[in-house]
Amino acid sequence: MIFLPVFVDNASYPTSQLLLGPDPNRGNLSKSKLPQESKVAAPMQNPMPETPARIEPAAGPRQLTGSQIIWDVLVRQGVEVVFGYPGGAIMPAYDALPQFPVRHILVRHEQGAAHMADGFARASGKVGVCVATSGPGATNLVTGIATAMMDSIPMVAITGQVPSTLIGSDAFQETDITGVTLPITKHNFLVNRTQDIMPAIRQAFYIAASGRPGPVVVDITKDAQNASIDYEYDDSAVRLPGYRPEQHPLPDELEDAVEMIQSAKRPIIFCGHGIIKANATAQLLEFVHKTNIPVAMTLLGLGGFPATHQRSLGMMGMHGEAWVNTAIQEADLIIALGMRFDDRVTGNLKTYAPNAKKIHVELDPAEINKNVKADLPLLGDVREILQLLNTRIGRVQCDDWVKHIDELKGDSAVRDIKDMPDSGKLYAAHVIHDLWRFTEGKALIVTDVGQHQMWEAQYYKHDHPRKLVTSGGLGTMGFALPAAMGARFACPDDEIWVVAGDGGFQMTAAELATCSQEGIKVNVAVINNGYLGMVRQWQQFFYGGRYVATPIKSPDFVKLAEAHDLKGIRVTSRSEVRVAVEQARANKETTVVDFRVEQEDSVYPMVPAGADLDKMIRRPVPATNPIYETGKDD
Ligand SMILES: Cc1ncc(C[n+]2csc(CCOP(=O)(O)OP(=O)(O)O)c2C)c(N)n1
């Protein structure tokens, strides 16, 4: 008999379709698009005992173990799914799991668990949760935690720790994970007493989600998990002395901002990740409709303002649109909304936007004047600040400026690879442009890191927030597949596509087994160029074309998918793209599409690291580049 948790619906605990897991008894809910099938081999021997009884939520005090408290608190925080991997120091917690209505996704590597929690958080706006054992389990989470930290993603990582009596003794699988993760978490806790578990987890959720979000580690010793105490859940608001996540601008500052905006001649708005995280898209749209100011996006801000809007300029920075980078250098006012002037966005700081005054709207005071001096900082929630500005602001006289930017676009249009006809070759830009067309721009796209990530940003036009999930700050290869799997639980009805390179996909491709076991459906577009493409491009541009350690051999991705009971398709020409996309969408299993693209294509434009923002390497114009021919795509 297979051990399968069975949950009885309960009036007090919220029950949800997320719980649909490896439980064949849930046939009546099988119409859900949430992952619900499991293919687990039956154990050879030692059949598992019957499902343990459910722990009911209770108002008054009762005896619970630390392990039971962990799940009780998680359920009360609204957690329905966690991503994890068991091991010695977290076994008590796993033993108690079936008593609670939480779906557990067994990953193949803890890095995958962290990225899944991250992808869930980015797509839902809620806190994602991952679980691991001590030592190697916990250290395997580190890349995923750092990824979440760099992009301000709310995540709680629960790790088991060796018994408190053994701490400091180099015990088996002992790692000081709070020490290791100190610089890559918003906060972390080492909990070695059962009575501290509830406050620590409650605080972890509060810290992770409030203010500028971020990951929090809660490391819990095995003895704290095992011991029982009289437990009563505290549902009062969390209070942390000294922690003030909220900021508000002063009325005078708002008036100054209105004056600066109203008198600008060449203004430009920057839409950063903060717009998406603060759910401020509607407020930004209203601001743009009132002022008529054009909007440029950071990579993580894509979707925060509709790409197809008349005032949308596209992405800025290293691989941003040429007209955007030029406009930034010519602007007289930058209104930066929820972004942090990353070096990939600014290029050379000494020459950055030399004529522009900067209004910096930002929640985290540490970001003000960190990279770029703000003439007027507005500290606070970007949604609230836009609301306040919208009641005070009017149209800005910048029609000539908008016209000028439109003229700048002309030059780029003739260089645009997507306008090339089908010459029998398959270009990554074509694949992504076609994916956008065939999915009508509505899919949730999760990218990995490299050239394909930049082509996605350029050619998949996102009109809605939280429909692009990508690792910006840390640039973590291996992110995409597991993050997409996490996003699946946030958006059960979305069409989800992973866009990954052949290098990054191989880093976490083991999670295909998780897709198969847990019945998780995503589509995977491998942009297979046979190289670690982005590094190859730098070698071509800056290292004399010496391709050291960048040619990469891959397994047969079609067979790899099939080996996992999944589906695989190979595409070698543009004419096959549509059928492959349709087939992948129709398959109920995760489907890997191996797009064999041109091997030595490069992403243009490119601002070399540290160069002036408008000193871009441009795609050679048609006359000097044989790949250009006249004609249009269909
Ligand atoms: C974990 C990790 N290791 C190394 C890098 C450095 N890096 C950035 S892009 C890249 C190449 C990515 O190659 P591939 O996944 O094939 O995608 P492509 O650039 O070809 O689209 C590398 C190695 C990284 N970002 N992350």
XYZ file of C-alpha atoms and ligand atoms in Angstrom:
660
model
C 0.000 0.000 0.000
C 1.229 3.457 -0.806
C 1.242 5.965 1.984
C -0.941 8.802 0.811
C -2.104 11.602 3.049
C -5.872 11.881 3.135
C -7.370 15.086 4.432
C -10.893 15.397 5.685
C -12.441 18.729 4.797
C -12.544 20.838 7.845
C -14.472 23.966 8.550
C -11.716 25.689 10.451
C -8.660 25.065 8.302
C -8.923 26.543 4.853
C -8.961 23.782 2.267
C -7.995 24.441 -1.283
C -7.351 22.797 -4.579
C -3.662 23.227 -3.958
C -3.953 20.284 -1.657
C -4.849 18.082 -4.545
C -1.877 15.903 -4.619
C -0.936 12.342 -4.887
C -4.323 11.215 -3.651
C -6.467 9.046 -5.876
C -9.416 9.508 -3.522
C -9.854 13.014 -4.792
C -11.444 12.019 -8.062
C -14.379 14.342 -7.586
C -12.054 17.323 -7.834
C -10.080 16.003 -10.760
C -11.236 18.759 -13.108
C -8.865 21.129 -11.426
C -5.924 22.229 -13.557
C -3.701 21.998 -10.537
C -1.147 19.239 -10.524
C -2.786 16.248 -8.987
C -1.371 13.100 -10.450
C 1.429 11.171 -8.968
C 3.341 8.258 -10.331
C 5.104 6.751 -7.363
C 6.338 3.220 -7.523
C 4.742 1.026 -4.879
C 7.123 0.185 -2.024
C 8.621 -3.288 -2.280
C 8.050 -4.158 1.346
C 7.130 -2.755 4.736
C 3.765 -1.263 3.850
C 3.218 2.050 5.560
C 0.728 2.380 8.404
C -2.632 4.030 7.936
C -2.786 7.793 7.563
C -2.422 9.502 10.919
C -5.386 11.458 12.237
C -5.701 15.112 11.383
C -4.669 17.676 13.956
C -7.586 20.021 14.256
C -7.048 23.714 14.820
C -8.051 24.752 18.295
C -8.629 28.046 20.011
C -7.419 27.103 23.464
C -4.133 25.621 24.697
C -3.243 22.007 23.939
C -0.223 19.748 23.858
C 1.577 19.763 20.523
C 5.062 18.803 19.460
C 7.326 21.385 17.889
C 6.848 19.600 14.563
C 3.089 19.889 14.770
C 3.441 23.531 15.727
C 5.507 24.205 12.579
C 2.680 23.010 10.312
C -0.071 24.522 12.416
C 1.550 27.947 12.130
C 2.192 27.517 8.400
C -1.434 26.574 7.780
C -2.575 29.584 9.755
C -0.334 31.759 7.559
C -2.322 30.500 4.589
C 0.307 28.059 3.311
C -1.142 25.304 1.122
C 1.934 24.034 -0.680
C 5.591 23.667 0.313
C 8.562 22.528 -1.744
C 11.139 20.408 0.000
C 13.330 17.398 0.581
C 13.578 15.388 3.805
C 16.585 14.329 5.862
C 17.629 13.453 9.420
C 17.294 16.790 11.166
C 13.908 17.634 9.652
C 12.387 14.142 9.925
C 10.195 14.964 12.935
C 8.569 17.793 10.956
C 8.021 15.528 7.935
C 6.529 12.870 10.201
C 3.888 15.364 11.353
C 3.119 16.735 7.868
C 0.324 14.278 6.942
C -1.660 15.557 9.903
C -2.044 18.941 8.204
C -3.627 20.147 4.958
C -0.388 21.084 3.231
C 0.696 19.716 -0.150
C 4.366 18.788 -0.238
C 6.274 18.748 -3.521
C 9.268 16.437 -3.386
C 12.024 18.088 -5.414
C 15.183 16.481 -6.789
C 17.591 19.055 -5.359
C 16.939 21.625 -2.640
C 17.965 24.444 -5.004
C 14.851 23.476 -6.946
C 12.747 23.804 -3.783
C 13.979 27.347 -3.178
C 13.353 28.364 -6.810
C 9.885 26.787 -6.710
C 9.019 28.752 -3.576
C 10.415 31.840 -5.300
C 8.442 31.234 -8.524
C 5.295 30.674 -6.472
C 5.899 33.962 -4.639
C 6.635 35.990 -7.789
C 3.561 34.697 -9.607
C 1.175 34.961 -6.645
C 2.471 37.846 -4.552
C 2.271 35.518 -1.526
C 5.074 34.098 0.611
C 6.649 30.937 -0.854
C 7.857 28.191 1.481
C 10.642 25.655 1.089
C 11.855 22.989 3.509
C 15.190 21.203 3.847
C 17.239 19.232 6.297
C 20.397 20.477 8.006
C 23.889 20.573 6.479
C 23.856 19.743 2.768
C 20.092 20.170 2.513
C 20.305 23.670 3.896
C 23.393 24.652 1.905
C 21.706 23.431 -1.287
C 19.064 26.100 -0.683
C 21.625 28.888 -0.650
C 21.570 29.813 -4.368
C 17.796 29.976 -4.296
C 17.784 32.119 -1.163
C 20.339 34.521 -2.654
C 18.257 34.706 -5.852
C 15.196 35.676 -3.812
C 17.182 38.190 -1.778
C 18.540 40.004 -4.818
C 15.047 40.367 -6.307
C 13.260 41.079 -2.992
C 11.065 37.982 -3.068
C 9.059 36.994 0.022
C 10.115 33.493 0.994
C 10.382 31.461 4.192
C 12.892 28.609 4.254
C 12.454 26.107 7.087
C 15.527 24.044 7.815
C 16.163 21.287 10.323
C 19.185 21.672 12.575
C 21.104 19.117 14.669
C 19.952 18.776 18.303
C 20.811 21.838 20.357
C 23.135 19.785 22.586
C 25.287 19.013 19.527
C 25.470 22.522 18.091
C 29.093 23.587 17.750
C 30.422 20.025 17.907
C 30.785 19.476 14.154
C 27.979 16.992 14.473
C 26.918 14.934 11.495
C 25.294 17.288 8.950
C 25.823 20.346 11.112
C 26.182 23.606 9.199
C 25.780 27.048 10.686
C 23.093 27.944 8.174
C 22.080 31.136 9.941
C 25.728 32.201 9.676
C 25.938 31.145 6.046
C 22.733 32.930 5.048
C 23.169 36.071 7.154
C 24.146 38.253 4.169
C 21.579 36.731 1.803
C 18.477 36.837 3.971
C 16.359 39.710 5.152
C 16.498 38.020 8.537
C 17.070 34.572 9.977
C 16.316 32.637 13.156
C 17.966 29.746 14.958
C 15.249 28.181 17.095
C 16.301 25.713 19.755
C 13.278 25.783 22.081
C 9.851 24.476 21.159
C 8.076 27.502 22.611
C 9.983 29.776 20.217
C 8.798 28.031 17.041
C 5.457 29.816 16.726
C 6.802 33.351 17.293
C 9.739 32.739 14.970
C 7.598 31.498 12.072
C 5.010 34.239 12.577
C 7.737 36.864 12.576
C 9.406 35.236 9.567
C 6.232 35.609 7.502
C 5.755 39.173 8.636
C 9.333 40.156 7.837
C 9.374 38.300 4.504
C 6.233 40.015 3.229
C 6.326 43.495 4.749
C 8.208 46.546 3.525
C 10.751 45.558 0.916
C 10.155 41.797 0.832
C 12.870 39.174 1.118
C 13.740 35.654 2.205
C 13.827 34.563 5.865
C 15.399 31.342 7.152
C 13.974 29.587 10.213
C 16.449 26.940 11.383
C 14.865 24.614 13.971
C 16.795 22.098 16.051
C 15.643 18.497 16.088
C 15.026 18.512 19.839
C 12.843 21.614 19.507
C 10.806 19.742 16.874
C 10.488 16.655 19.072
C 9.509 18.201 22.407
C 5.869 18.830 23.343
C 4.541 21.958 24.976
C 1.240 23.530 25.925
C 0.577 25.482 22.759
C -1.909 28.191 21.959
C -1.776 30.079 18.667
C -1.314 33.820 19.018
C -3.183 35.628 16.273
C -2.427 39.174 17.334
C -0.527 41.434 14.933
C 3.229 40.826 14.914
C 5.174 43.653 16.506
C 8.909 43.994 16.156
C 10.520 46.872 17.995
C 12.883 48.797 15.724
C 11.490 47.355 12.481
C 9.599 50.024 10.570
C 8.733 48.689 7.142
C 6.387 51.554 6.301
C 7.525 54.907 4.963
C 5.489 57.913 3.877
C 6.549 61.000 1.913
C 6.008 64.470 3.371
C 3.365 66.722 1.754
C 6.045 69.284 0.817
C 8.018 66.639 -1.028
C 4.945 65.678 -3.040
C 4.391 69.320 -3.996
C 8.030 69.602 -5.091
C 7.622 66.478 -7.201
C 4.512 67.851 -8.904
C 6.358 71.074 -9.723
C 9.357 69.223 -11.164
C 7.146 66.940 -13.252
C 4.879 69.706 -14.495
C 7.786 71.859 -15.702
C 9.770 69.066 -17.399
C 10.282 69.152 -21.173
C 11.906 65.751 -21.680
C 10.606 63.544 -18.870
C 10.750 59.769 -18.721
C 9.224 57.345 -16.225
C 11.093 54.243 -15.090
C 8.848 51.327 -14.177
C 10.719 48.985 -11.828
C 9.938 45.736 -10.036
C 8.409 47.788 -7.211
C 5.420 48.644 -9.435
C 4.605 44.959 -9.766
C 5.235 44.131 -6.132
C 3.144 47.049 -4.894
C 0.318 46.125 -7.331
C 0.591 49.669 -8.677
C -0.039 49.041 -12.393
C -3.441 50.766 -12.388
C -2.007 53.794 -10.563
C 0.886 54.010 -13.040
C -1.526 53.814 -15.975
C -3.557 56.663 -14.497
C -0.398 58.699 -13.951
C 0.654 58.190 -17.577
C -2.798 58.983 -18.918
C -2.791 62.192 -16.917
C 0.750 63.306 -17.738
C 1.424 61.714 -21.163
C 5.003 60.877 -20.085
C 6.626 57.846 -21.795
C 7.584 54.795 -19.718
C 10.720 52.651 -19.857
C 10.975 49.376 -17.947
C 13.694 47.571 -16.073
C 13.959 43.830 -16.757
C 11.997 43.055 -13.595
C 9.578 45.887 -14.300
C 8.400 44.306 -17.575
C 4.643 43.817 -17.354
C 4.307 46.541 -14.734
C 3.118 48.783 -17.566
C 1.502 47.304 -20.711
C 4.136 46.738 -23.402
C 1.626 47.462 -26.141
C 0.577 50.810 -24.622
C 1.305 53.840 -26.816
C 3.568 55.364 -24.195
C 5.528 52.190 -23.513
C 9.116 52.466 -24.714
C 10.378 49.010 -23.758
C 13.337 47.883 -21.708
C 16.302 50.018 -20.654
C 19.897 49.072 -19.911
C 22.557 46.704 -21.203
C 20.260 44.985 -23.682
C 17.550 47.615 -23.642
C 16.091 49.240 -26.703
C 18.508 51.660 -28.364
C 15.969 54.500 -28.366
C 15.356 54.030 -24.640
C 19.002 54.311 -23.699
C 19.454 57.312 -25.970
C 16.348 58.978 -24.547
C 17.598 58.459 -20.997
C 20.828 60.257 -21.844
C 18.816 63.156 -23.332
C 16.067 63.360 -20.679
C 15.692 66.335 -18.358
C 13.683 64.442 -15.726
C 13.681 60.808 -14.597
C 10.806 59.625 -12.418
C 12.165 56.329 -11.098
C 9.433 54.140 -9.608
C 10.414 51.155 -7.458
C 13.803 50.446 -9.010
C 17.360 50.558 -7.766
C 19.617 51.808 -10.568
C 21.427 48.488 -10.969
C 24.702 48.653 -12.931
C 23.090 46.694 -15.788
C 20.609 49.573 -16.053
C 22.913 52.580 -15.767
C 26.183 51.702 -17.474
C 28.848 54.264 -16.603
C 27.538 56.167 -13.576
C 29.769 59.160 -14.251
C 28.032 59.896 -17.547
C 24.600 58.542 -16.674
C 21.590 60.691 -17.612
C 23.705 63.833 -17.288
C 20.915 66.327 -17.949
C 18.202 64.717 -15.887
C 16.927 65.610 -12.464
C 15.946 62.438 -10.651
C 12.859 61.799 -8.567
C 13.377 58.456 -6.854
C 10.256 56.781 -5.445
C 11.446 53.913 -3.274
C 10.406 51.969 -0.195
C 13.856 51.090 1.046
C 15.818 54.102 2.365
C 19.066 52.182 1.742
C 18.501 52.498 -2.017
C 18.330 56.293 -1.990
C 21.591 57.809 -3.276
C 23.217 54.343 -3.310
C 24.114 54.353 -7.008
C 22.515 57.486 -8.424
C 21.998 60.709 -6.519
C 18.329 61.578 -6.146
C 17.391 65.240 -6.492
C 14.117 64.388 -4.821
C 13.673 61.099 -2.944
C 10.086 60.100 -2.199
C 10.195 57.383 0.428
C 7.209 55.100 0.616
C 4.928 52.628 -1.058
C 4.932 53.412 -4.793
C 1.220 52.661 -5.100
C 0.324 55.112 -2.372
C 2.675 57.767 -3.762
C 1.245 57.446 -7.274
C -2.240 57.725 -5.815
C -1.233 60.947 -4.079
C 0.458 62.335 -7.196
C -2.532 61.423 -9.370
C -4.763 63.757 -7.368
C -2.353 66.654 -7.994
C -0.902 66.125 -11.468
C -1.909 67.311 -14.967
C -0.740 66.933 -18.562
C 2.940 67.629 -19.176
C 3.893 69.475 -22.367
C 6.187 66.866 -23.858
C 4.683 66.109 -27.287
C 7.881 67.141 -29.123
C 9.880 64.839 -26.877
C 7.582 61.872 -27.528
C 7.835 62.572 -31.269
C 11.613 62.721 -31.033
C 11.761 59.303 -29.317
C 9.512 57.859 -32.027
C 12.010 59.081 -34.616
C 14.835 57.368 -32.730
C 12.964 54.093 -33.123
C 13.273 54.193 -36.916
C 16.918 53.232 -36.933
C 16.275 50.230 -34.721
C 13.436 48.951 -36.844
C 15.700 48.309 -39.825
C 18.094 46.374 -37.657
C 15.409 44.252 -36.043
C 16.028 40.557 -36.527
C 12.365 39.709 -36.136
C 11.532 41.381 -39.455
C 13.773 38.975 -41.306
C 11.999 36.554 -43.602
C 12.128 32.808 -43.132
C 15.459 31.991 -44.724
C 15.392 28.404 -43.533
C 17.368 29.326 -40.453
C 15.889 29.344 -36.979
C 16.724 32.392 -34.886
C 15.990 32.587 -31.179
C 14.292 35.940 -31.671
C 11.924 34.284 -34.163
C 11.061 31.523 -31.748
C 10.246 33.973 -28.973
C 8.412 36.374 -31.236
C 6.360 33.450 -32.549
C 5.722 32.185 -29.039
C 4.341 35.634 -28.224
C 2.104 35.562 -31.282
C 0.838 32.009 -30.835
C 0.115 32.502 -27.128
C -1.404 35.922 -27.894
C 0.952 37.415 -25.342
C -1.031 35.811 -22.547
C 1.285 33.091 -21.297
C 3.193 33.236 -18.038
C 6.827 33.076 -19.119
C 9.598 31.958 -16.804
C 13.067 32.508 -18.162
C 16.475 31.252 -17.275
C 19.559 33.432 -17.601
C 21.511 34.260 -20.726
C 20.855 35.391 -24.273
C 17.409 33.799 -24.427
C 16.420 35.820 -21.340
C 17.277 39.057 -23.113
C 15.542 38.005 -26.339
C 12.494 37.123 -24.289
C 12.576 40.586 -22.724
C 12.804 42.143 -26.176
C 10.376 39.988 -28.141
C 7.705 38.736 -25.756
C 5.532 41.770 -25.079
C 4.137 41.552 -21.568
C 0.964 43.516 -21.010
C 0.241 42.260 -17.514
C 2.133 42.141 -14.231
C 3.437 38.863 -12.758
C 3.452 37.189 -16.183
C 7.214 37.302 -16.501
C 9.230 35.481 -13.855
C 12.980 35.876 -14.217
C 16.063 36.066 -12.037
C 17.292 39.643 -12.420
C 19.694 40.575 -9.661
C 21.559 37.316 -9.180
C 21.106 36.067 -12.741
C 20.788 32.470 -11.613
C 21.122 29.830 -14.302
C 18.935 26.849 -13.472
C 16.180 29.077 -12.129
C 13.567 28.696 -14.842
C 12.236 25.142 -14.700
C 11.766 24.980 -10.926
C 10.470 28.565 -10.717
C 7.880 27.720 -13.380
C 6.853 24.654 -11.393
C 6.295 26.868 -8.350
C 4.366 29.365 -10.468
C 2.084 26.523 -11.572
C 0.677 26.423 -8.008
C 0.106 30.169 -8.035
C -1.594 30.236 -11.435
C -3.338 26.921 -12.059
C -5.155 28.196 -15.152
C -2.233 29.922 -16.882
C -0.384 28.629 -19.889
C 3.173 28.480 -18.551
C 6.289 28.431 -20.709
C 9.842 28.039 -19.532
C 12.294 29.787 -21.854
C 15.750 28.427 -21.083
C 19.142 27.995 -22.700
C 20.664 24.573 -23.226
C 23.192 25.371 -20.488
C 20.858 26.624 -17.764
C 18.216 24.010 -18.467
C 20.730 21.262 -17.765
C 21.512 22.758 -14.362
C 18.129 21.823 -12.894
C 16.686 19.458 -15.507
C 16.452 16.813 -12.778
C 13.248 18.574 -11.738
C 11.599 17.008 -14.805
C 11.303 13.965 -12.557
C 9.392 16.111 -10.077
C 7.076 17.288 -12.876
C 6.456 13.669 -13.710
C 5.906 12.393 -10.172
C 3.791 15.306 -9.008
C 1.850 15.755 -12.247
C 3.046 19.307 -12.802
C 2.462 20.614 -16.320
C 4.614 23.340 -17.808
C 5.986 23.774 -21.325
C 9.710 24.145 -21.810
C 11.247 25.979 -24.764
C 14.941 25.145 -24.798
C 16.696 27.734 -26.941
C 19.421 25.317 -27.919
C 22.414 27.018 -29.528
C 25.094 24.546 -28.463
C 26.894 27.237 -26.476
C 26.755 28.991 -23.158
C 25.533 31.693 -25.462
C 25.810 34.860 -23.431
C 29.363 34.055 -22.359
C 30.206 33.079 -25.935
C 28.898 36.489 -27.040
C 31.203 38.263 -24.562
C 34.083 36.129 -25.803
C 33.225 37.153 -29.378
C 32.986 40.863 -28.501
C 35.637 41.301 -25.818
C 37.968 38.265 -25.746
C 39.098 37.988 -29.367
C 36.593 35.283 -30.266
C 38.304 32.676 -28.107
C 35.461 30.341 -27.140
C 36.942 28.871 -23.984
C 34.628 26.485 -22.111
C 31.490 27.714 -23.844
C 30.691 25.037 -26.461
C 28.347 22.714 -24.575
C 27.095 19.251 -25.459
C 23.584 18.424 -24.391
C 21.700 15.202 -24.016
C 18.948 14.501 -26.510
C 16.284 16.683 -24.859
C 13.454 14.797 -26.565
C 14.691 11.504 -25.148
C 15.358 13.151 -21.794
C 11.717 14.209 -21.593
C 10.546 10.782 -22.687
C 12.764 9.118 -20.107
C 10.721 10.997 -17.511
C 7.377 9.882 -18.997
C 7.002 13.369 -20.423
C 6.810 14.596 -24.002
C 9.578 15.985 -26.209
C 9.531 17.724 -29.598
C 12.427 18.898 -31.774
C 12.187 21.987 -33.977
C 14.820 22.867 -36.539
C 13.047 25.321 -38.827
C 10.738 28.255 -38.361
C 7.893 26.607 -40.211
C 7.690 23.979 -37.456
C 7.340 26.425 -34.570
C 3.571 26.831 -34.649
C 2.812 23.102 -34.709
C 5.260 22.467 -31.886
C 3.756 25.194 -29.715
C 0.258 23.878 -30.352
C 1.302 20.302 -29.641
C 3.010 21.305 -26.399
C -0.088 23.202 -25.297
C -2.295 20.226 -26.097
C -0.177 17.681 -24.231
C -1.270 17.139 -20.673
C 2.260 16.313 -19.580
C 5.145 18.715 -19.289
C 6.561 19.062 -22.789
C 10.113 19.961 -23.685
C 10.578 21.618 -27.076
C 14.166 21.546 -28.280
C 14.528 24.588 -30.557
C 17.769 24.130 -32.503
C 18.584 27.770 -33.170
C 21.450 29.543 -34.955
C 24.531 28.956 -32.860
C 26.433 32.218 -33.016
C 23.745 34.866 -33.011
C 24.188 37.722 -30.516
C 21.874 39.931 -28.496
C 21.777 43.539 -29.696
C 22.000 46.269 -28.742
C 24.612 45.805 -26.071
C 26.083 48.375 -23.728
C 29.476 46.934 -22.771
C 29.766 46.649 -18.971
C 30.641 50.059 -17.526
C 30.321 51.915 -20.857
C 28.227 55.033 -21.402
C 24.590 54.059 -21.767
C 24.239 55.359 -25.324
C 27.498 53.781 -26.546
C 25.846 50.587 -27.654
C 27.096 47.840 -29.910
C 24.362 47.685 -32.532
C 23.297 44.826 -34.748
C 25.073 45.413 -38.064
C 22.791 47.119 -40.563
C 21.399 45.014 -43.405
C 23.918 46.088 -46.060
C 26.824 44.599 -44.125
C 25.059 41.577 -42.797
C 24.085 38.765 -45.131
C 21.414 37.440 -42.807
C 19.226 40.394 -43.750
C 16.947 40.071 -46.704
C 13.797 41.922 -47.514
C 10.409 40.557 -46.622
C 8.173 40.078 -43.635
C 7.205 37.290 -41.341
C 3.675 36.024 -41.602
C 24.705 29.543 -11.912
C 25.351 30.418 -12.936
N 26.585 30.115 -13.394
C 27.174 30.885 -14.333
C 26.536 31.991 -14.822
C 27.215 32.882 -15.853
N 26.437 32.870 -17.105
C 25.573 33.854 -17.449
S 24.786 33.583 -18.887
C 25.638 32.152 -19.126
C 25.419 31.311 -20.355
C 24.044 30.738 -20.411
O 24.027 29.775 -21.418
P 22.684 29.069 -21.827
O 21.966 28.586 -20.628
O 22.954 28.045 -22.850
O 21.811 30.262 -22.411
P 22.117 31.215 -23.669
O 22.945 32.353 -23.197
O 22.807 30.398 -24.706
O 20.762 31.680 -24.109
C 26.529 31.911 -18.073
C 27.434 30.751 -18.002
C 25.276 32.289 -14.282
N 24.591 33.364 -14.649
N 24.695 31.475 -13.370
